[in-house]
């Protein structure tokens, strides 16, 4: 038998010292062979990412330590390597696709420079050679018109495009092993399929091993050879993918497999006037060139669209990454400039300046896609959630504290953790903090931009139930932006399908899911619900 490419033996990871020490990972062992994919699955906070980041020694040392264990890669124990030896491995023989692309990409450097950096460090490529390889990689990961994107900065790309740039960087040096930490979290289903098939074909071509960390069991079923299920820092079950799905042995594995988002949207009648309407709302970004910066063209992010949203109802907005979903949401909240009429509670707000909009902010909230980017690292959870209460002068100090505790309970977090900081929480926990931050103001409209994309299926189901409960209790209206059609189906009364800035299909969600009219909608549904 050939030796595995990677072999982890009895690995433990501890954070902190003495009585404050927390064991995040306990005696984990597994092997990965060259050319094979091992999926590491489990709830957010179960230790998946901590285990994976230990391989390249990317944990916050010396705060993190390894009380016991070995990590053998090609026969060498990586835990014994010094920093210089690890640097030569990272990005060359072993690459990583991180979970949160907005915080992993440098906001001060354009895409060309960021991909070029890894090519320079490991392959010595510069100038035209580096440019050609960068364009080849961007083509490979499905970025449209890559020549136009070379000079773009991360904030100018959609969430899915940023994730694809991360994948291009990870694949730049043809690594022997790829650690993919939720590699398709920010991607719509059609691109997910393309990216995973791309990774699969590169795996066959290069003999690349993949450690796939994901909460999406459909992806695990279709793309991995073996599975390890983690719970509370331990591996509770390991098996080949086929056997694990056929005969799950551990109670927790069975719970994971049964946790597909389900149920129907809350019952809501179309009574009274809409809370939100838009007429011919459009967002075009001017393209300026020349010495006088004249407008020579427009990027048509959102073409004229009409929306009616009643209290107590959810409008699902779906479409591939870059189709204009988030831009539409930001325009409605007047966070970016737009043209056309926007009315909230029968009041025209499209001509309002920021001072006039400020009192409405309490009534119109947003949960952003990337919770790590939207939560200040310098503010504790309590300060982040309570910030809106202070701005709008709601309650006394004691009342605010109680509201924060109540809201954390509502979103399924321990109120005792409220004095901790965002980096101390898992991705899923951070998303719940972001939801708590919006919910605490008891708004009438919440725009939810991919609020469950970072969450594992069990927590997704809890969040969906929570959102339904809040909607019924407070008669909330939601605009639910997502590429996860199973979640959209469970929550949405009405559906709007976007492609390249156009609304190509619109109507009752049940009708669109049952009989999609447009080929693009049919393609989306096929990619989402096939097993």
Coordinates of C-alpha atoms in Angstrom, one line a residue:
X1 CA 0.0 0.0 0.0
X2 CA 1.2 3.5 -0.8
X3 CA 1.6 5.9 2.1
X4 CA -1.0 8.7 2.4
X5 CA 0.0 12.2 1.3
X6 CA -1.2 13.6 4.6
X7 CA -1.5 11.7 7.9
X8 CA -2.8 13.4 11.1
X9 CA -2.4 11.4 14.3
X10 CA -4.1 12.2 17.6
X11 CA -4.0 16.0 17.0
X12 CA -5.3 18.3 19.8
X13 CA -5.5 22.0 19.7
X14 CA -5.7 24.2 22.8
X15 CA -6.4 27.9 23.0
X16 CA -5.3 29.9 26.1
X17 CA -3.4 28.7 29.2
X18 CA -4.1 27.3 32.6
X19 CA -7.7 27.7 33.9
X20 CA -8.6 29.7 30.8
X21 CA -7.5 27.0 28.4
X22 CA -10.1 25.6 25.9
X23 CA -9.6 22.4 24.0
X24 CA -11.0 23.1 20.5
X25 CA -9.8 19.8 18.9
X26 CA -9.3 16.5 20.8
X27 CA -7.2 13.6 19.4
X28 CA -8.3 13.9 15.8
X29 CA -6.8 11.4 13.3
X30 CA -7.3 10.9 9.6
X31 CA -5.4 10.3 6.3
X32 CA -5.7 11.8 2.8
X33 CA -4.3 10.0 -0.2
X34 CA -3.0 11.8 -3.3
X35 CA -5.8 12.4 -5.8
X36 CA -8.5 11.9 -3.2
X37 CA -11.0 14.2 -1.5
X38 CA -11.8 13.9 2.2
X39 CA -14.7 16.0 3.5
X40 CA -14.7 17.3 7.0
X41 CA -18.3 18.0 8.0
X42 CA -20.0 19.2 11.2
X43 CA -21.6 22.1 12.8
X44 CA -20.1 25.6 12.9
X45 CA -17.7 25.6 15.9
X46 CA -17.0 21.8 15.8
X47 CA -13.3 22.3 15.1
X48 CA -13.2 21.7 11.3
X49 CA -11.3 24.9 10.3
X50 CA -9.0 24.8 13.4
X51 CA -8.0 21.2 12.4
X52 CA -7.4 22.3 8.8
X53 CA -5.4 25.5 9.7
X54 CA -3.2 23.5 12.0
X55 CA -1.8 21.7 8.9
X56 CA -0.1 24.9 7.6
X57 CA 0.4 26.3 11.2
X58 CA -1.9 29.2 10.4
X59 CA -3.5 29.4 13.9
X60 CA -2.8 32.4 16.2
X61 CA 0.3 31.1 17.9
X62 CA 1.4 31.2 20.7
X63 CA -2.3 31.6 21.9
X64 CA -3.0 28.3 20.1
X65 CA -0.9 25.2 21.1
X66 CA -0.8 21.5 20.3
X67 CA -0.7 19.5 23.5
X68 CA -0.3 16.3 21.5
X69 CA -0.3 15.0 17.9
X70 CA 1.6 14.8 14.7
X71 CA 0.8 16.1 11.1
X72 CA 2.9 14.1 8.6
X73 CA 3.0 15.5 5.0
X74 CA 5.1 13.4 2.6
X75 CA 6.7 11.8 5.7
X76 CA 7.7 15.1 7.4
X77 CA 6.0 16.2 10.7
X78 CA 4.9 19.7 9.9
X79 CA 4.5 20.7 13.5
X80 CA 8.3 20.4 13.8
X81 CA 8.9 22.7 10.8
X82 CA 10.2 26.3 11.4
X83 CA 8.5 29.3 9.8
X84 CA 10.8 29.5 6.8
X85 CA 10.0 25.8 5.9
X86 CA 6.3 26.5 6.3
X87 CA 6.4 29.6 4.1
X88 CA 7.9 27.5 1.2
X89 CA 5.0 25.0 1.6
X90 CA 2.2 27.5 1.8
X91 CA 0.7 28.5 -1.5
X92 CA 3.0 26.2 -3.4
X93 CA 2.7 22.5 -2.4
X94 CA -0.3 23.1 -0.1
X95 CA -2.8 25.8 -0.9
X96 CA -5.9 27.2 1.0
X97 CA -9.2 28.6 -0.1
X98 CA -10.4 30.6 2.9
X99 CA -14.0 30.9 4.0
X100 CA -14.3 34.7 3.9
X101 CA -12.8 36.2 0.7
X102 CA -13.4 39.8 1.7
X103 CA -11.2 39.5 4.7
X104 CA -8.6 37.3 2.9
X105 CA -8.1 39.6 0.0
X106 CA -6.0 42.8 0.5
X107 CA -8.4 45.8 0.0
X108 CA -5.4 48.0 -1.1
X109 CA -4.2 45.8 -4.0
X110 CA -5.9 45.0 -7.3
X111 CA -6.6 41.4 -8.4
X112 CA -3.7 41.2 -10.8
X113 CA -1.2 42.1 -8.1
X114 CA -2.7 39.7 -5.5
X115 CA -2.6 36.7 -7.9
X116 CA 0.8 37.9 -9.2
X117 CA 2.3 37.9 -5.7
X118 CA 2.0 34.1 -5.3
X119 CA 3.3 33.5 -8.8
X120 CA 6.4 35.7 -8.1
X121 CA 7.1 34.2 -4.6
X122 CA 7.0 30.6 -5.7
X123 CA 7.6 30.5 -9.5
X124 CA 9.5 33.8 -10.0
X125 CA 7.0 34.9 -12.7
X126 CA 6.9 38.7 -13.5
X127 CA 5.6 41.0 -16.2
X128 CA 3.9 39.4 -19.2
X129 CA 4.4 35.9 -18.0
X130 CA 2.6 36.6 -14.7
X131 CA -0.2 38.5 -16.6
X132 CA -0.8 35.6 -19.0
X133 CA -0.9 33.0 -16.1
X134 CA -3.2 35.3 -14.1
X135 CA -5.6 35.6 -17.1
X136 CA -5.5 31.9 -17.6
X137 CA -6.4 31.3 -13.9
X138 CA -9.3 33.8 -14.1
X139 CA -10.6 32.1 -17.2
X140 CA -10.3 28.8 -15.4
X141 CA -12.4 29.8 -12.5
X142 CA -15.1 31.4 -14.7
X143 CA -14.6 35.1 -14.3
X144 CA -16.2 36.8 -17.3
X145 CA -14.0 39.2 -19.3
X146 CA -11.0 38.7 -17.0
X147 CA -8.9 41.4 -18.9
X148 CA -11.3 44.0 -17.5
X149 CA -11.1 42.6 -14.0
X150 CA -7.2 42.6 -13.7
X151 CA -7.2 46.2 -12.3
X152 CA -10.4 45.7 -10.1
X153 CA -10.1 45.8 -6.3
X154 CA -11.9 43.3 -4.0
X155 CA -14.7 45.8 -3.1
X156 CA -15.6 46.2 -6.8
X157 CA -16.4 42.4 -7.1
X158 CA -19.4 40.5 -6.0
X159 CA -19.1 37.9 -3.2
X160 CA -19.0 35.1 -5.7
X161 CA -16.4 36.8 -7.9
X162 CA -14.2 37.4 -4.8
X163 CA -14.5 33.7 -4.0
X164 CA -13.4 32.8 -7.5
X165 CA -10.4 35.0 -7.2
X166 CA -9.4 33.2 -4.0
X167 CA -9.7 29.9 -5.8
X168 CA -7.5 31.2 -8.7
X169 CA -4.8 32.3 -6.2
X170 CA -5.0 28.9 -4.5
X171 CA -4.6 27.0 -7.8
X172 CA -1.9 29.3 -9.2
X173 CA 1.1 27.0 -8.5
X174 CA -0.6 23.7 -9.2
X175 CA -0.5 22.5 -5.5
X176 CA -0.3 18.8 -4.5
X177 CA -2.9 19.4 -1.8
X178 CA -5.7 21.9 -1.5
X179 CA -7.4 22.8 1.8
X180 CA -10.9 24.2 0.7
X181 CA -12.6 25.8 3.7
X182 CA -16.2 26.3 2.5
X183 CA -15.0 27.0 -1.0
X184 CA -18.4 27.6 -2.5
X185 CA -20.2 29.3 0.4
X186 CA -20.6 32.6 -1.5
X187 CA -21.4 31.1 -4.8
X188 CA -24.7 30.5 -6.5
X189 CA -25.7 26.9 -7.4
X190 CA -24.7 27.0 -11.1
X191 CA -21.2 28.4 -10.3
X192 CA -20.9 26.0 -7.3
X193 CA -21.3 23.2 -9.8
X194 CA -18.8 24.7 -12.2
X195 CA -16.2 25.3 -9.5
X196 CA -16.5 21.9 -7.9
X197 CA -16.3 20.2 -11.3
X198 CA -13.3 22.4 -12.1
X199 CA -11.6 21.3 -8.8
X200 CA -12.5 17.7 -9.6
X201 CA -11.0 17.9 -13.1
X202 CA -7.8 19.6 -11.8
X203 CA -7.6 16.9 -9.1
X204 CA -7.6 14.2 -11.8
X205 CA -5.1 16.1 -14.0
X206 CA -2.7 17.0 -11.2
X207 CA -3.3 14.2 -8.8
X208 CA -4.2 16.8 -6.2
X209 CA -5.5 15.8 -2.8
X210 CA -8.4 17.9 -1.4
X211 CA -9.4 18.5 2.2
X212 CA -13.0 19.8 1.8
X213 CA -14.5 21.6 4.8
X214 CA -18.2 22.2 4.2
X215 CA -21.6 22.1 5.8
X216 CA -23.4 21.4 2.4
X217 CA -24.1 17.7 2.4
X218 CA -25.1 17.7 -1.3
X219 CA -21.6 18.8 -2.1
X220 CA -20.1 16.1 0.1
X221 CA -22.3 13.4 -1.5
X222 CA -21.3 14.4 -5.0
X223 CA -17.6 15.3 -4.8
X224 CA -15.9 13.6 -1.9
X225 CA -14.4 10.0 -1.6
X226 CA -14.4 9.8 2.2
X227 CA -16.1 11.7 5.1
X228 CA -15.1 12.5 8.7
X229 CA -17.9 13.9 10.8
X230 CA -16.8 16.3 13.6
X231 CA -18.7 17.2 16.8
X232 CA -17.4 19.2 19.7
X233 CA -13.8 18.9 18.6
X234 CA -13.8 15.1 18.0
X235 CA -14.4 12.9 15.0
X236 CA -17.5 10.9 15.8
X237 CA -17.8 9.0 12.5
X238 CA -15.6 8.3 9.5
X239 CA -16.4 6.3 6.4
X240 CA -16.5 6.3 2.6
X241 CA -19.0 8.8 1.3
X242 CA -21.3 6.1 -0.1
X243 CA -21.5 4.1 3.1
X244 CA -21.9 7.1 5.4
X245 CA -24.9 8.4 3.4
X246 CA -26.4 4.9 3.2
X247 CA -25.8 3.8 6.8
X248 CA -25.0 6.7 9.2
X249 CA -24.2 5.2 12.5
X250 CA -23.8 8.1 14.9
X251 CA -26.8 10.0 16.2
X252 CA -25.2 13.3 15.2
X253 CA -24.5 12.1 11.7
X254 CA -28.2 11.1 11.3
X255 CA -29.2 14.6 12.7
X256 CA -27.0 16.3 10.1
X257 CA -28.4 14.2 7.2
X258 CA -32.0 15.0 8.3
X259 CA -31.4 18.8 8.6
X260 CA -32.3 19.9 5.1
X261 CA -34.2 23.3 5.3
X262 CA -37.9 22.5 5.2
X263 CA -41.3 23.8 6.0
X264 CA -43.3 26.6 4.3
X265 CA -43.2 30.4 4.5
X266 CA -45.4 31.8 7.3
X267 CA -49.0 32.3 6.4
X268 CA -49.5 35.9 5.2
X269 CA -52.4 37.7 3.5
X270 CA -52.0 40.6 1.1
X271 CA -53.8 43.1 3.3
X272 CA -53.6 46.9 3.0
X273 CA -50.9 48.9 1.2
X274 CA -47.5 47.6 0.4
X275 CA -44.7 48.6 2.9
X276 CA -42.2 49.0 0.1
X277 CA -42.6 49.8 -3.6
X278 CA -40.2 50.6 -6.4
X279 CA -41.0 51.9 -9.8
X280 CA -38.4 51.7 -12.6
X281 CA -35.6 51.5 -10.1
X282 CA -32.2 51.2 -11.7
X283 CA -28.6 51.3 -10.8
X284 CA -26.1 52.1 -13.5
X285 CA -22.4 52.8 -12.6
X286 CA -20.7 55.2 -15.1
X287 CA -17.5 54.2 -16.8
X288 CA -15.3 57.3 -17.1
X289 CA -12.3 57.7 -19.3
X290 CA -9.9 60.3 -20.6
X291 CA -8.4 63.4 -19.1
X292 CA -11.8 65.0 -18.4
X293 CA -13.2 61.7 -17.1
X294 CA -16.2 61.8 -19.4
X295 CA -18.8 59.0 -19.1
X296 CA -18.2 56.7 -22.1
X297 CA -20.3 53.7 -20.9
X298 CA -22.3 52.3 -18.0
X299 CA -22.1 49.1 -16.0
X300 CA -25.8 48.2 -15.8
X301 CA -25.9 46.6 -12.4
X302 CA -29.7 46.8 -12.0
X303 CA -32.0 47.6 -14.9
X304 CA -35.4 49.2 -14.3
X305 CA -37.4 47.0 -11.9
X306 CA -40.7 47.2 -10.0
X307 CA -41.3 45.7 -6.6
X308 CA -44.2 45.5 -4.2
X309 CA -43.6 44.1 -0.7
X310 CA -46.3 43.9 1.9
X311 CA -45.8 43.7 5.7
X312 CA -45.3 40.1 7.0
X313 CA -44.2 38.8 3.7
X314 CA -40.8 37.6 2.2
X315 CA -39.5 38.5 -1.2
X316 CA -36.8 36.0 -2.3
X317 CA -34.2 37.4 -4.7
X318 CA -32.2 34.8 -6.5
X319 CA -29.7 34.8 -9.4
X320 CA -26.1 34.1 -10.0
X321 CA -23.3 36.0 -8.4
X322 CA -22.9 39.4 -10.0
X323 CA -26.5 39.5 -11.2
X324 CA -27.4 42.6 -9.2
X325 CA -29.1 41.1 -6.2
X326 CA -27.1 42.9 -3.5
X327 CA -27.0 46.1 -5.5
X328 CA -30.8 46.1 -5.6
X329 CA -30.9 45.7 -1.8
X330 CA -28.4 48.5 -1.2
X331 CA -30.3 50.8 -3.6
X332 CA -33.6 50.2 -1.7
X333 CA -31.9 51.2 1.6
X334 CA -30.3 54.3 -0.1
X335 CA -26.8 53.0 0.6
X336 CA -25.9 53.6 -3.0
X337 CA -27.2 56.0 -5.7
X338 CA -30.0 54.9 -7.9
X339 CA -32.7 56.3 -10.3
X340 CA -36.4 55.7 -10.1
X341 CA -39.0 55.8 -7.4
X342 CA -38.6 54.1 -3.9
X343 CA -41.6 54.4 -1.5
X344 CA -41.5 53.2 2.1
X345 CA -44.7 53.2 4.1
X346 CA -46.4 55.3 1.3
X347 CA -43.6 57.9 1.6
X348 CA -41.3 58.7 -1.4
X349 CA -37.7 58.3 -0.1
X350 CA -35.6 58.2 -3.3
X351 CA -34.9 62.0 -3.1
X352 CA -34.1 61.9 0.6
X353 CA -30.6 62.9 1.7
X354 CA -28.7 60.9 4.3
X355 CA -30.0 63.2 7.1
X356 CA -33.6 62.6 6.1
X357 CA -33.0 58.9 5.8
X358 CA -31.4 58.5 9.2
X359 CA -34.7 58.3 11.2
X360 CA -35.8 55.5 8.8
X361 CA -32.7 53.4 9.4
X362 CA -34.3 52.0 12.6
X363 CA -37.3 50.8 10.5
X364 CA -35.2 49.4 7.6
X365 CA -32.3 47.1 8.5
X366 CA -29.8 44.9 6.7
X367 CA -27.8 41.7 7.5
X368 CA -24.7 41.7 5.3
X369 CA -23.3 38.6 3.6
X370 CA -19.9 38.6 5.3
X371 CA -20.3 38.9 9.1
X372 CA -16.6 39.1 9.7
X373 CA -16.4 42.2 7.5
X374 CA -19.5 43.9 8.9
X375 CA -18.7 43.4 12.6
X376 CA -16.0 45.7 14.0
X377 CA -13.1 43.7 15.4
X378 CA -12.6 46.4 18.1
X379 CA -16.1 46.2 19.5
X380 CA -17.4 43.4 21.7
X381 CA -20.6 41.5 20.7
X382 CA -22.5 43.5 23.3
X383 CA -21.2 46.8 21.9
X384 CA -21.9 45.8 18.3
X385 CA -25.5 44.7 19.0
X386 CA -26.2 47.7 21.2
X387 CA -24.8 50.3 18.8
X388 CA -28.1 50.9 17.1
X389 CA -29.9 51.3 20.4
X390 CA -27.5 54.1 21.3
X391 CA -27.7 55.8 17.9
X392 CA -31.5 55.9 18.1
X393 CA -31.6 56.7 21.9
X394 CA -33.6 53.7 22.8
X395 CA -33.8 52.8 26.5
X396 CA -31.6 53.4 29.5
X397 CA -28.2 51.6 30.0
X398 CA -29.9 48.8 32.0
X399 CA -32.7 48.4 29.5
X400 CA -30.3 48.2 26.6
X401 CA -28.3 45.5 28.4
X402 CA -31.5 43.5 29.0
X403 CA -32.5 43.9 25.3
X404 CA -29.1 42.7 24.2
X405 CA -29.4 39.6 26.5
X406 CA -33.0 38.9 25.2
X407 CA -31.9 39.2 21.6
X408 CA -28.9 36.9 22.0
X409 CA -31.3 34.3 23.4
X410 CA -33.6 34.8 20.5
X411 CA -30.9 34.1 17.9
X412 CA -29.6 31.1 19.9
X413 CA -26.4 32.5 21.4
X414 CA -25.3 32.4 25.0
X415 CA -25.7 35.9 26.5
X416 CA -22.7 35.2 28.8
X417 CA -20.5 35.5 25.7
X418 CA -21.6 39.0 24.9
X419 CA -18.4 40.6 26.2
X420 CA -16.2 38.5 23.8
X421 CA -15.1 39.8 20.3
X422 CA -16.0 38.6 16.8
X423 CA -12.8 36.8 16.1
X424 CA -13.5 34.5 19.1
X425 CA -16.6 33.1 17.3
X426 CA -17.1 30.6 14.5
X427 CA -18.4 31.8 11.1
X428 CA -21.9 30.7 11.9
X429 CA -22.0 32.3 15.3
X430 CA -20.8 35.6 13.8
X431 CA -23.7 35.5 11.3
X432 CA -26.1 35.1 14.2
X433 CA -24.6 38.1 15.9
X434 CA -25.2 40.1 12.7
X435 CA -28.8 39.0 12.7
X436 CA -29.2 40.0 16.4
X437 CA -27.8 43.4 15.5
X438 CA -30.6 44.0 13.0
X439 CA -33.4 42.4 15.0
X440 CA -32.8 44.3 18.2
X441 CA -34.2 47.5 16.7
X442 CA -37.5 45.7 15.9
X443 CA -37.5 47.1 12.3
X444 CA -40.4 46.7 9.8
X445 CA -38.2 45.7 6.9
X446 CA -35.0 43.6 7.0
X447 CA -32.9 43.0 3.9
X448 CA -31.1 39.7 4.4
X449 CA -28.1 39.3 2.1
X450 CA -27.1 35.6 2.1
X451 CA -27.7 35.4 5.9
X452 CA -27.4 31.6 6.0
X453 CA -24.6 31.0 3.5
X454 CA -22.0 30.6 6.3
X455 CA -24.1 28.4 8.4
X456 CA -24.3 24.6 8.5
X457 CA -27.6 22.9 7.7
X458 CA -28.6 22.3 11.4
X459 CA -28.1 26.0 12.3
X460 CA -29.7 27.1 9.0
X461 CA -32.9 25.3 10.0
X462 CA -32.8 27.0 13.3
X463 CA -32.3 30.4 11.7
X464 CA -35.1 29.8 9.2
X465 CA -37.4 28.9 12.1
X466 CA -36.2 32.0 14.0
X467 CA -36.8 34.3 11.0
X468 CA -40.3 32.8 10.5
X469 CA -41.1 33.3 14.2
X470 CA -39.9 36.9 14.2
X471 CA -41.9 37.6 11.1
X472 CA -45.1 36.3 12.6
X473 CA -44.4 38.0 16.0
X474 CA -43.6 41.5 14.6
X475 CA -45.2 41.3 11.1
X476 CA -41.8 41.8 9.5
X477 CA -41.2 42.2 5.8
X478 CA -38.0 40.5 4.4
X479 CA -36.1 40.8 1.2
X480 CA -34.2 37.5 1.3
X481 CA -31.2 37.5 -1.1
X482 CA -29.7 34.1 -1.5
X483 CA -28.3 31.6 -3.9
X484 CA -29.5 28.7 -1.7
X485 CA -32.8 27.8 -3.3
X486 CA -33.7 25.3 -0.6
X487 CA -33.6 28.1 2.0
X488 CA -35.4 30.6 -0.3
X489 CA -38.2 28.0 -0.9
X490 CA -38.6 27.5 2.9
X491 CA -39.0 31.3 3.5
X492 CA -40.3 33.2 0.5
X493 CA -43.9 34.1 -0.4
X494 CA -42.8 35.8 -3.6
X495 CA -39.8 35.3 -5.9
X496 CA -37.7 37.5 -8.2
X497 CA -35.1 35.9 -10.5
X498 CA -32.2 38.2 -11.7
X499 CA -29.7 37.7 -14.4
X500 CA -27.2 40.3 -15.6
X501 CA -29.1 43.1 -13.9
X502 CA -32.5 42.2 -15.4
X503 CA -35.5 40.6 -13.6
X504 CA -36.2 37.7 -15.9
X505 CA -38.9 36.0 -13.8
X506 CA -41.2 37.3 -11.0
X507 CA -44.2 35.9 -9.2
X508 CA -45.5 33.8 -6.3
X509 CA -42.7 31.6 -5.1
X510 CA -44.8 28.5 -5.1
X511 CA -45.7 29.0 -8.8
X512 CA -42.1 29.7 -9.9
X513 CA -40.8 26.7 -8.0
X514 CA -43.5 24.5 -9.4
X515 CA -43.5 25.8 -13.1
X516 CA -40.4 28.0 -13.9
X517 CA -41.0 29.7 -17.3
X518 CA -37.5 30.8 -18.1
X519 CA -34.7 28.4 -19.1
X520 CA -32.3 30.2 -16.7
X521 CA -34.7 29.6 -13.8
X522 CA -35.1 26.0 -14.8
X523 CA -31.3 25.6 -14.8
X524 CA -31.0 27.2 -11.3
X525 CA -33.6 24.8 -9.9
X526 CA -32.0 21.7 -11.6
X527 CA -28.6 22.6 -10.1
X528 CA -30.1 23.2 -6.6
X529 CA -32.3 20.2 -6.2
X530 CA -30.4 17.4 -7.9
X531 CA -28.7 14.8 -5.7

